[in-house]
Coordinates of C-alpha atoms in Angstrom, one line a residue:
M1 CA 7.0 -11.1 20.4
N2 CA 7.5 -7.9 18.4
N3 CA 6.2 -4.4 18.9
K4 CA 3.9 -4.7 15.8
I5 CA 1.9 -7.4 17.5
K6 CA 1.9 -5.6 20.8
K7 CA 0.7 -2.4 19.1
Q8 CA -2.1 -4.2 17.3
L9 CA -3.3 -5.9 20.5
A10 CA -3.1 -2.6 22.5
H11 CA -5.1 -0.8 19.9
D12 CA -7.8 -3.5 20.0
I13 CA -8.2 -3.6 23.7
F14 CA -7.5 -0.2 25.1
T15 CA -11.2 1.0 24.9
V16 CA -12.0 -1.7 27.5
F17 CA -9.9 0.1 30.0
A18 CA -11.7 3.5 29.6
N19 CA -11.8 5.5 32.8
T20 CA -8.7 3.8 34.1
P21 CA -5.0 4.9 34.0
L22 CA -4.3 2.3 31.2
D23 CA -4.4 4.1 27.9
F24 CA -3.1 2.8 24.6
E25 CA 0.6 3.7 25.2
K26 CA 0.7 2.3 28.7
I27 CA -0.9 -1.0 27.6
Q28 CA 1.6 -1.4 24.7
K29 CA 4.5 -0.7 27.2
L30 CA 3.2 -3.1 29.8
L31 CA 2.6 -6.1 27.5
E32 CA 5.2 -8.6 28.1
K33 CA 6.2 -12.2 27.4
P34 CA 4.9 -14.6 30.1
K35 CA 7.6 -16.5 32.0
D36 CA 5.7 -19.7 31.4
P37 CA 5.1 -20.2 27.6
S38 CA 2.0 -22.3 28.3
M39 CA 0.3 -19.2 29.6
G40 CA 0.3 -17.6 26.2
Q41 CA 2.3 -15.3 24.0
L42 CA 1.7 -12.0 25.7
S43 CA 0.6 -11.0 29.2
L44 CA -0.7 -7.7 30.7
P45 CA -0.1 -7.1 34.4
V46 CA -2.9 -5.0 36.0
F47 CA -1.4 -4.4 39.5
L48 CA -1.2 -0.6 39.0
L49 CA -5.0 -0.5 38.8
A50 CA -5.5 -1.9 42.3
K51 CA -5.4 1.5 44.1
E52 CA -7.5 3.2 41.4
L53 CA -10.2 0.5 41.3
K54 CA -9.9 -0.5 45.0
K55 CA -9.8 -4.1 44.1
A56 CA -7.3 -7.0 44.3
P57 CA -5.3 -7.5 41.1
P58 CA -6.6 -11.1 40.5
A59 CA -10.2 -9.8 40.6
I60 CA -9.3 -6.9 38.2
A61 CA -7.6 -9.4 35.9
T62 CA -10.7 -11.7 35.9
E63 CA -13.1 -8.8 35.3
Y64 CA -11.2 -7.3 32.4
A65 CA -10.2 -10.6 30.8
S66 CA -14.0 -11.3 30.5
K67 CA -14.6 -7.9 28.9
I68 CA -11.8 -8.5 26.4
S69 CA -13.2 -11.9 25.6
D70 CA -16.6 -10.3 24.9
I71 CA -15.0 -8.2 22.1
K72 CA -14.3 -11.4 20.2
I73 CA -11.0 -10.4 18.6
N74 CA -10.6 -12.8 15.7
Y75 CA -6.9 -13.4 16.2
L76 CA -7.1 -14.3 19.9
Q77 CA -7.6 -17.9 20.8
S78 CA -8.1 -17.1 24.4
C79 CA -7.8 -14.4 27.0
E80 CA -7.5 -15.6 30.6
S81 CA -6.6 -14.2 34.0
V82 CA -4.0 -15.7 36.3
S83 CA -2.8 -14.0 39.5
G84 CA -3.1 -10.4 38.5
F85 CA -2.2 -11.0 34.8
I86 CA -4.3 -11.1 31.7
N87 CA -2.8 -13.8 29.4
F88 CA -3.3 -13.7 25.7
K89 CA -3.0 -16.7 23.4
F90 CA -3.1 -16.0 19.7
T91 CA -4.5 -18.3 17.0
S92 CA -2.0 -20.5 15.2
E93 CA -3.1 -19.0 11.8
F94 CA -2.4 -15.5 13.0
L95 CA 1.1 -16.4 14.4
M96 CA 2.0 -18.2 11.2
L97 CA 0.8 -15.3 9.0
E98 CA 2.9 -12.9 11.1
L99 CA 5.9 -15.2 10.6
Q100 CA 5.3 -15.3 6.9
G101 CA 5.3 -11.5 6.9
L102 CA 8.6 -11.4 8.8
L103 CA 10.3 -13.8 6.4
G104 CA 8.8 -12.2 3.4
Q105 CA 10.4 -8.8 4.0
E106 CA 13.2 -7.9 1.6
A107 CA 15.4 -7.1 4.6
M108 CA 14.2 -9.5 7.2
G109 CA 13.1 -7.9 10.4
Y110 CA 14.7 -4.6 9.7
G111 CA 13.6 -1.4 11.6
D112 CA 13.1 2.0 10.1
Q113 CA 14.4 4.4 12.7
G114 CA 17.5 5.1 10.7
H115 CA 16.0 5.8 7.3
G116 CA 17.4 9.0 5.9
K117 CA 20.1 9.2 8.5
R118 CA 23.8 8.6 8.4
L119 CA 25.7 6.9 11.2
V120 CA 29.5 6.9 11.6
I121 CA 31.0 4.2 13.8
D122 CA 34.6 4.2 14.9
Y123 CA 35.8 0.7 15.9
S124 CA 38.9 -1.6 16.1
S125 CA 41.3 1.3 15.3
P126 CA 44.6 -0.3 16.6
N127 CA 47.9 1.6 17.1
V128 CA 50.4 1.3 14.3
A129 CA 53.4 -1.0 14.8
K130 CA 51.6 -2.9 17.6
P131 CA 50.1 -6.4 17.0
M132 CA 46.5 -6.7 17.7
N133 CA 46.1 -8.5 21.0
I134 CA 43.1 -10.2 22.6
G135 CA 42.3 -6.8 24.1
H136 CA 41.6 -5.4 20.6
L137 CA 39.1 -8.2 20.0
R138 CA 36.3 -6.5 21.9
A139 CA 36.5 -3.1 20.1
T140 CA 36.6 -5.0 16.8
V141 CA 33.8 -7.5 17.1
I142 CA 31.5 -5.3 19.2
G143 CA 32.0 -2.5 16.8
Q144 CA 31.3 -4.6 13.7
A145 CA 28.2 -6.1 15.3
I146 CA 26.8 -2.7 16.2
R147 CA 27.6 -1.6 12.6
N148 CA 25.5 -4.5 11.3
L149 CA 22.7 -3.7 13.8
A150 CA 22.7 0.0 12.8
A151 CA 22.3 -1.1 9.1
S152 CA 19.4 -3.3 10.2
Q153 CA 17.6 -0.2 11.5
G154 CA 17.9 1.6 8.1
F155 CA 20.9 3.8 8.8
E156 CA 23.4 4.5 6.1
V157 CA 26.5 3.4 7.9
I158 CA 30.1 4.5 7.5
G159 CA 32.6 2.2 9.3
L160 CA 35.6 4.3 10.3
N161 CA 39.1 3.1 11.2
H162 CA 40.5 5.8 13.4
L163 CA 44.0 4.3 13.2
G164 CA 46.4 5.3 15.9
D165 CA 49.1 6.5 13.5
W166 CA 50.3 9.8 15.2
G167 CA 52.1 10.8 18.3
V168 CA 55.5 10.8 19.9
Q169 CA 55.8 7.0 19.7
F170 CA 56.3 7.4 15.9
G171 CA 59.2 9.7 16.6
K172 CA 60.7 7.0 18.9
L173 CA 60.1 4.3 16.3
A174 CA 61.6 6.4 13.5
W175 CA 64.7 7.1 15.6
A176 CA 65.0 3.5 16.5
Y177 CA 64.8 2.5 12.8
Q178 CA 67.5 4.9 11.9
Q179 CA 69.8 3.4 14.6
W180 CA 69.1 -0.3 14.4
K181 CA 67.4 -1.1 11.0
S182 CA 70.4 -3.3 9.9
E183 CA 69.8 -5.6 12.8
Y184 CA 66.3 -6.6 11.7
D185 CA 65.0 -8.4 8.6
F186 CA 62.4 -6.0 7.2
E187 CA 62.5 -7.8 3.9
K188 CA 61.1 -11.2 5.2
A189 CA 59.3 -10.2 8.4
P190 CA 58.5 -6.4 8.3
F191 CA 55.8 -6.3 11.0
K192 CA 57.6 -8.6 13.4
S193 CA 60.7 -6.5 13.0
L194 CA 58.8 -3.3 13.6
F195 CA 57.2 -4.6 16.8
D196 CA 60.5 -6.1 18.1
M197 CA 62.1 -2.7 17.5
Y198 CA 59.3 -1.0 19.4
V199 CA 59.7 -3.3 22.4
R200 CA 63.5 -2.9 22.3
F201 CA 63.3 0.9 22.3
H202 CA 61.1 0.9 25.5
D203 CA 63.3 -1.7 27.2
E204 CA 66.5 0.3 26.5
A205 CA 64.9 3.7 27.3
E206 CA 64.5 2.6 30.9
N207 CA 68.2 2.8 31.3
N208 CA 68.8 5.4 28.6
P209 CA 66.4 8.3 29.3
E210 CA 68.0 10.3 26.5
Y211 CA 66.3 7.9 24.0
D212 CA 62.9 9.5 24.9
E213 CA 64.4 12.9 24.1
H214 CA 65.6 11.6 20.7
G215 CA 62.2 10.2 20.0
A216 CA 60.5 13.5 20.9
A217 CA 62.9 15.5 18.7
T218 CA 62.3 13.1 15.8
F219 CA 58.5 13.4 16.2
R220 CA 58.8 17.2 16.0
K221 CA 60.6 16.6 12.7
L222 CA 57.6 14.5 11.6
E223 CA 55.2 17.2 12.6
A224 CA 57.3 19.7 10.6
G225 CA 57.1 17.5 7.5
D226 CA 60.7 16.3 7.4
P227 CA 60.8 14.1 4.2
E228 CA 63.0 11.3 5.6
V229 CA 61.0 10.9 8.8
T230 CA 57.7 11.2 6.8
D231 CA 58.7 8.4 4.5
L232 CA 59.6 6.2 7.4
W233 CA 56.2 6.9 9.0
K234 CA 54.4 6.1 5.8
M235 CA 56.3 2.8 5.6
F236 CA 55.3 1.9 9.2
V237 CA 51.6 2.6 8.5
E238 CA 51.7 0.5 5.3
I239 CA 53.4 -2.4 7.0
S240 CA 50.9 -2.3 9.9
L241 CA 47.7 -1.9 7.8
K242 CA 48.7 -5.0 5.8
E243 CA 49.1 -7.0 9.0
Y244 CA 45.8 -5.7 10.4
Q245 CA 43.9 -6.3 7.2
H246 CA 44.8 -10.0 7.4
L247 CA 43.1 -10.2 10.9
W248 CA 40.1 -8.1 9.8
D249 CA 39.6 -10.5 6.9
R250 CA 39.6 -13.5 9.2
L251 CA 37.0 -11.8 11.5
G252 CA 34.9 -10.6 8.6
V253 CA 35.4 -7.0 9.7
K254 CA 35.1 -4.1 7.2
H255 CA 35.9 -0.4 7.3
D256 CA 34.7 2.1 4.7
L257 CA 37.2 4.7 5.5
V258 CA 40.6 4.9 7.1
R259 CA 40.9 8.2 8.9
G260 CA 43.9 7.9 11.3
E261 CA 44.9 10.5 13.8
S262 CA 47.4 11.9 11.3
F263 CA 44.5 12.8 8.9
Y264 CA 43.5 15.6 11.2
S265 CA 47.0 17.1 11.7
D266 CA 46.3 20.0 9.3
Q267 CA 42.9 20.6 11.1
L268 CA 44.3 20.9 14.6
E269 CA 45.3 24.6 14.5
G270 CA 41.8 25.6 13.2
T271 CA 40.2 23.4 15.9
V272 CA 42.2 25.1 18.7
Q273 CA 41.4 28.5 17.2
K274 CA 37.6 27.7 17.3
I275 CA 38.0 26.8 21.0
K276 CA 39.9 30.0 21.6
D277 CA 37.3 32.1 19.7
Q278 CA 34.6 30.7 22.1
G279 CA 36.7 32.0 25.1
L280 CA 37.2 28.5 26.4
L281 CA 40.9 28.1 26.3
K282 CA 42.8 28.6 29.6
L283 CA 46.5 28.6 30.3
S284 CA 47.5 26.1 32.9
Q285 CA 51.1 25.4 33.8
G286 CA 52.2 26.3 30.3
A287 CA 49.6 24.1 28.7
Y288 CA 46.2 25.0 27.3
V289 CA 43.1 23.4 28.8
V290 CA 39.3 23.7 28.7
E291 CA 37.5 23.6 32.0
V292 CA 34.5 21.3 31.6
G293 CA 33.0 21.2 35.1
E294 CA 33.6 21.0 38.8
D295 CA 33.5 17.2 38.9
V296 CA 35.5 16.6 35.8
P297 CA 39.2 17.4 35.3
P298 CA 40.1 20.1 32.7
C299 CA 40.4 18.8 29.2
L300 CA 44.1 19.2 28.0
I301 CA 44.1 20.7 24.5
T302 CA 47.8 21.3 23.9
K303 CA 51.0 20.6 25.8
S304 CA 53.3 23.3 27.0
D305 CA 55.5 22.7 23.9
G306 CA 52.5 23.2 21.7
A307 CA 52.1 19.5 20.7
S308 CA 48.6 18.2 20.2
L309 CA 47.0 15.4 22.2
Y310 CA 44.4 12.7 21.8
A311 CA 41.6 15.2 22.8
T312 CA 42.7 17.7 20.2
R313 CA 42.6 15.1 17.5
D314 CA 39.3 13.7 18.7
L315 CA 37.7 17.1 18.7
A316 CA 39.0 17.7 15.1
S317 CA 37.7 14.3 14.1
A318 CA 34.2 14.9 15.6
I319 CA 33.9 18.2 13.7
Y320 CA 35.0 16.5 10.5
R321 CA 32.5 13.6 10.9
H322 CA 29.7 16.1 11.3
D323 CA 30.7 18.8 8.8
V324 CA 32.3 16.6 6.1
L325 CA 30.8 13.1 6.5
K326 CA 27.4 14.6 7.4
C327 CA 26.7 12.1 10.1
D328 CA 23.6 12.2 12.2
V329 CA 24.9 9.8 14.8
N330 CA 28.6 9.4 15.8
L331 CA 29.7 6.3 17.7
Y332 CA 33.0 5.5 19.3
V333 CA 33.6 1.9 20.3
V334 CA 36.4 2.2 22.8
G335 CA 37.2 0.6 26.2
V336 CA 35.7 1.8 29.4
D337 CA 39.1 3.2 30.5
Q338 CA 38.6 6.0 28.1
T339 CA 35.3 7.1 29.6
L340 CA 36.7 10.3 31.2
H341 CA 38.4 11.2 27.9
F342 CA 35.2 11.0 25.9
N343 CA 33.2 12.8 28.6
Q344 CA 35.7 15.7 28.3
V345 CA 35.7 15.7 24.5
F346 CA 31.9 15.7 24.3
K347 CA 31.6 18.4 26.9
V348 CA 34.1 20.6 25.0
L349 CA 32.0 20.1 21.9
E350 CA 28.9 21.1 23.8
L351 CA 30.6 24.2 25.2
M352 CA 31.7 25.1 21.7
G353 CA 28.1 25.5 20.8
Y354 CA 27.7 22.3 18.8
E355 CA 24.1 21.0 19.4
W356 CA 25.0 17.8 17.7
A357 CA 27.3 16.8 20.6
K358 CA 24.3 15.0 22.1
D359 CA 24.5 12.6 19.1
C360 CA 28.0 11.5 19.9
H361 CA 28.1 8.3 22.0
H362 CA 31.0 6.5 23.7
I363 CA 30.2 2.7 23.4
S364 CA 32.3 1.6 26.2
F365 CA 33.2 -2.0 27.0
G366 CA 34.9 -3.9 29.8
M367 CA 38.3 -5.4 29.6
Y368 CA 39.6 -8.9 29.5
R369 CA 41.0 -10.0 32.8
F370 CA 43.9 -12.5 33.0
K371 CA 44.9 -14.9 35.7
N372 CA 48.6 -15.5 35.1
I373 CA 50.1 -12.7 33.0
G374 CA 49.0 -9.7 35.1
K375 CA 48.2 -6.5 33.2
M376 CA 48.9 -6.8 29.5
S377 CA 51.6 -4.5 28.1
T378 CA 52.5 -4.4 24.5
R379 CA 55.6 -2.2 25.3
K380 CA 56.9 -5.0 27.5
G381 CA 56.1 -7.7 25.0
R382 CA 53.6 -9.2 27.5
A383 CA 50.4 -9.8 25.6
I384 CA 48.2 -12.5 24.2
F385 CA 48.1 -11.9 20.5
L386 CA 44.8 -12.1 18.7
E387 CA 46.2 -14.2 15.8
D388 CA 47.5 -16.8 18.3
V389 CA 44.0 -17.0 19.8
L390 CA 42.3 -17.4 16.5
N391 CA 44.9 -20.0 15.3
K392 CA 44.5 -22.1 18.5
S393 CA 40.7 -22.0 18.2
V394 CA 40.8 -23.1 14.6
E395 CA 43.3 -25.9 15.3
L396 CA 40.9 -27.2 18.1
A397 CA 38.0 -27.0 15.6
K398 CA 40.0 -29.1 13.2
E399 CA 40.7 -31.8 15.8
I400 CA 37.0 -32.0 16.7
I401 CA 35.9 -32.2 13.1
Q402 CA 38.5 -34.9 12.4
E403 CA 37.1 -36.9 15.4
K404 CA 33.4 -36.5 14.7
N405 CA 33.2 -36.1 11.0
P406 CA 36.4 -37.2 9.3
D407 CA 34.8 -37.4 5.8
L408 CA 33.6 -33.8 5.9
K409 CA 34.4 -31.9 2.7
A410 CA 36.3 -28.6 3.0
K411 CA 37.4 -29.3 6.6
D412 CA 39.8 -26.4 6.6
I413 CA 37.2 -23.9 5.6
V414 CA 34.7 -25.2 8.1
A415 CA 37.3 -25.2 10.9
E416 CA 38.1 -21.6 10.2
Q417 CA 34.3 -20.7 10.3
V418 CA 33.8 -22.6 13.5
G419 CA 37.0 -21.6 15.3
V420 CA 36.7 -17.9 14.5
G421 CA 33.0 -18.0 15.2
A422 CA 33.6 -19.5 18.7
I423 CA 35.9 -16.6 19.6
I424 CA 33.5 -14.0 18.3
F425 CA 30.5 -15.5 20.1
N426 CA 32.4 -16.0 23.3
D427 CA 33.0 -12.3 23.4
L428 CA 29.6 -11.0 22.2
I429 CA 27.5 -13.3 24.5
N430 CA 28.9 -11.2 27.4
D431 CA 27.3 -7.8 28.2
R432 CA 29.8 -5.4 26.8
V433 CA 29.9 -3.2 29.9
R434 CA 31.3 -6.0 32.0
D435 CA 34.9 -7.3 32.3
V436 CA 35.4 -10.7 30.8
D437 CA 37.7 -13.4 32.3
F438 CA 40.1 -14.7 29.7
D439 CA 39.9 -18.5 30.2
W440 CA 41.2 -20.8 27.5
D441 CA 39.0 -23.7 28.7
R442 CA 35.8 -21.6 28.4
I443 CA 36.7 -19.7 25.2
L444 CA 37.5 -22.9 23.4
D445 CA 34.6 -24.9 24.8
F446 CA 32.6 -26.0 21.8
E447 CA 29.9 -27.6 23.8
G448 CA 26.8 -26.0 25.4
D449 CA 26.2 -22.2 25.1
S450 CA 28.6 -21.5 22.4
G451 CA 28.9 -20.2 18.8
P452 CA 29.6 -23.7 17.4
Y453 CA 26.4 -24.9 19.1
I454 CA 24.4 -22.3 17.3
Q455 CA 26.2 -23.0 14.0
Y456 CA 25.5 -26.7 14.4
S457 CA 21.8 -25.9 15.0
A458 CA 21.6 -23.9 11.8
V459 CA 23.5 -26.7 10.0
R460 CA 20.9 -29.2 11.4
C461 CA 18.1 -27.0 9.8
K462 CA 20.0 -27.0 6.5
S463 CA 20.4 -30.8 6.6
V464 CA 16.6 -31.3 7.2
L465 CA 15.8 -28.9 4.3
R466 CA 18.2 -30.6 2.0
K467 CA 16.6 -34.0 2.7
Y468 CA 13.2 -32.6 2.1
K469 CA 14.2 -31.0 -1.2
S470 CA 15.8 -34.3 -2.3
Q471 CA 12.7 -36.3 -1.4
H472 CA 10.4 -34.0 -3.3
N473 CA 12.9 -33.2 -6.1
I474 CA 12.8 -29.5 -5.5
S475 CA 15.6 -27.2 -6.5
D476 CA 17.0 -24.5 -4.2
T477 CA 15.3 -21.8 -6.3
D478 CA 12.0 -23.6 -6.5
F479 CA 12.1 -24.3 -2.7
E480 CA 12.1 -20.6 -1.9
Q481 CA 9.0 -20.2 -4.0
H482 CA 7.5 -23.3 -2.5
M483 CA 7.9 -21.9 1.0
S484 CA 6.5 -18.5 0.0
K485 CA 3.2 -20.3 -1.0
F486 CA 2.8 -22.3 2.2
D487 CA -0.8 -22.0 3.2
V488 CA -1.2 -21.1 6.9
S489 CA -5.0 -21.3 7.0
E490 CA -6.4 -23.8 9.4
V491 CA -2.9 -24.6 10.8
E492 CA -2.8 -25.8 14.3
L493 CA 0.5 -25.6 16.2
E494 CA 1.5 -28.1 18.8
T495 CA 3.3 -26.9 21.9
E496 CA 6.9 -27.2 20.5
E497 CA 5.8 -25.6 17.2
L498 CA 4.0 -22.8 19.0
N499 CA 7.0 -22.0 21.2
L500 CA 9.3 -21.9 18.2
C501 CA 7.0 -19.8 16.1
S502 CA 6.4 -17.3 19.0
L503 CA 10.2 -17.0 19.6
L504 CA 11.0 -16.4 15.9
L505 CA 8.5 -13.6 15.7
G506 CA 10.6 -11.7 18.2
Y507 CA 13.6 -11.4 15.9
S508 CA 12.8 -7.9 14.5
Q509 CA 12.3 -6.5 18.0
I510 CA 15.5 -8.1 19.2
L511 CA 17.4 -6.3 16.5
T512 CA 15.9 -3.0 17.5
D513 CA 16.5 -3.6 21.2
S514 CA 20.1 -4.6 20.5
Y515 CA 20.8 -1.5 18.5
D516 CA 19.0 0.9 20.9
K517 CA 21.1 -0.3 23.8
F518 CA 24.2 -0.8 21.6
K519 CA 24.4 -4.3 23.1
P520 CA 25.0 -7.3 20.7
S521 CA 24.7 -9.5 23.7
I522 CA 20.9 -9.2 23.5
L523 CA 21.0 -10.6 20.0
A524 CA 23.6 -13.3 21.0
S525 CA 21.4 -14.5 23.9
Y526 CA 18.3 -14.6 21.6
V527 CA 20.0 -16.6 18.9
L528 CA 21.2 -19.1 21.5
D529 CA 17.6 -19.3 22.7
V530 CA 16.4 -20.0 19.2
A531 CA 19.0 -22.8 18.8
R532 CA 17.9 -24.4 22.0
T533 CA 14.2 -24.1 21.1
Y534 CA 14.7 -25.5 17.6
N535 CA 16.7 -28.5 19.0
G536 CA 13.8 -29.2 21.4
F537 CA 11.4 -29.0 18.5
Y538 CA 13.6 -31.3 16.4
N539 CA 14.1 -33.9 19.2
K540 CA 10.4 -34.0 20.2
L541 CA 8.6 -34.1 16.9
R542 CA 9.0 -36.1 13.7
I543 CA 9.6 -33.8 10.8
L544 CA 10.2 -35.6 7.5
N545 CA 8.4 -38.7 8.5
A546 CA 5.4 -37.2 10.3
D547 CA 2.1 -39.1 10.0
Q548 CA 0.3 -36.3 8.2
P549 CA 1.5 -34.5 5.0
S550 CA 0.2 -31.3 6.5
D551 CA 2.4 -31.8 9.6
I552 CA 5.5 -32.3 7.4
E553 CA 4.8 -29.1 5.5
K554 CA 4.2 -27.2 8.7
R555 CA 7.4 -28.4 10.4
I556 CA 9.5 -27.9 7.2
Y557 CA 8.2 -24.3 7.1
L558 CA 9.2 -23.8 10.8
T559 CA 12.6 -25.4 10.1
Y560 CA 13.0 -23.1 7.1
S561 CA 12.1 -20.1 9.3
A562 CA 14.4 -21.2 12.1
N563 CA 17.3 -21.5 9.6
K564 CA 16.6 -18.0 8.3
V565 CA 16.6 -16.5 11.8
L566 CA 19.7 -18.4 13.0
S567 CA 21.7 -17.6 9.8
E568 CA 20.6 -14.0 9.8
G569 CA 21.2 -13.6 13.5
L570 CA 24.7 -15.1 13.2
R571 CA 25.4 -12.8 10.2
M572 CA 24.5 -9.8 12.3
L573 CA 27.0 -11.0 14.9
N574 CA 29.5 -11.4 12.0
I575 CA 29.7 -15.2 12.4
Q576 CA 29.6 -17.4 9.3
T577 CA 27.2 -20.4 9.0
P578 CA 28.7 -23.5 7.5
E579 CA 26.7 -25.6 5.1
E580 CA 27.8 -28.8 6.9
M581 CA 29.7 -29.6 10.1

C-alpha cells in the first residue's frame, strides 16, 4: 500500500486518538501491511498506548476500532481489532479507483522528491585496456537501476562514465606497445591484443623490475604531453570504449557523459592549491596528505614525486560535478573495498568548507565470491569475463526456447532478452551490500525466483490481453482507451483479485523506498511478488471465460494493471520484456 493511502487514512482517524501519543504523523508511520492478507490492507499496532492508557493492547485495539467504525469512513469496508492491532479493509471500489489513478499517471507511480534537482551518478566506469569481468557487472547494473529509480523520483539525471583512463599503468602499456606491437594483431583484434600485452607486461615485470621503471618514465612523458605517447593513449582509450560500448548496449546501459580520470588532469594543480589555501596540506615522508581524523588514515594527495592519485582526481571530479554540472546529489556506485577511499575524499571536501559534501554518497556493494579460481586478477589473466557470462546465459536460453517453444518467432532476440535479463536479475535480487556467491547453476537457473520467471509472467499477461482484444475486435490503441473507461463502481473483488490489486497499489511506494535506500533489490523482490501473485490469480480464476461479463472485464483490467507494473518494474531494473516466450 502506498503512502498516499496511508496519509489519507491517518488524516481521517487521528482525531479519534486525541489525548494519546498517537498524532497524525505517528499514525501514518505506524500503519503497516498485515502479515496475513485476509486481515485487511493496512494495520495499526497500538502497543505503545498500553503504558499511557494502562490497558492491555487487545482491549485498546477493540475500543478504538469501535470508535473508528462509528466515524463511518466511506472507503472503509471494515475496521476490526485483532491481538493489539486495528485492521482496516478498504472497499473494492476505493481500491480500484486508486489503481486507476496509479495507472493513469503520465509517468506511472513516479515520486516528486527530485523535481527541480539534478543528480549525477557515476557507475560502471571500467579501466581502459581491461576487459569487463563479472566483477564489473554489479557496478554496471546496480548503477543503471539506481539511475532509473532516481529518474522515477523526478530528478534530472546525468549518468557519468568516470573511465579509468589515467595513471602509471598507461605508461606501462605505452612502453609495452613501443617494444612489442609487431607481435600482436592490432588490425583484426585490437582489444584482445591490448589486453594480452597488458597481462604480458605484468608477467615479465615480475622478473624484470626495470620494466616498471620504464613504465613510470613513459607515464611522466604522458603527463608532460609527449605527442607520441599521447597518441598511443588516445588509441588505447578509443579501442577500449568501443569494446565496452558493445557490452553496455547488450545490458541496456547508457551514459550521458564520459569524464574519465584524464579529464581532470588540468584541474589537479588548482585542486591541490585549494587544499593548500585551507591550510590542510601536510608533508609526510616526501608526500602531501590531509589528516582527516584520528580513526581514519590521512588522505594521500600527491606522491613524493609530485604525481597525482585517485583521491586527487576524485576531489577534482567532485568539485567539477558541483560547480560545472550543477548537481544537487552526487552518487558513486563503487565496490565496498573503496569505502575508506570515499570516506577520506568526502571528509577532505568537508574540511575544505564545501557544505555540499553531505550530498555526496558512496553507493557501495559487495563482491562476487568464487569457489574455484580464488581472487580474481585481471593482471594475471585470471578472471571470468562478463561477455562470456552473457553468451553462456543466452545460449542456455536458446536451448530452453528450442525445447519448449520451437516455433517461437524471433528466437534469437528473445533468447538475448531472457539470457541477459537472467544475469541482471540474479544480481539485483541480492541486497547490494552483501557479497554474492558466483554459482553457474544458480545464475543460469531459469526456474523459480528468477528474471525469466517474471518475464514469463508479463508475457502471460500480454497473451491474455491479446486474446481478449482478438475476441472483442479491439485494436491496441482502442484497448488503452477501453481500459481507461473501465467503470469501477459497484465492483466487488474476490480474495485473489483483492490481493493482486492491493499489491499493485504499492508500486509507487516501492519505487520511492528503493531510491531512498539506493537498493534495487527492494524493487526486484516486489516485482517477483507481483509475478507470483498474478500467477496465483491466473491459476485460481477464470478470466476470458468467466461466467459473468462483469467478471471478465474486472479480471482483464487487473491483468492489464499487472502487465503494466511488471513491465514497468522490469524496465526500472533495466530488463526487457519479450512479447512472447
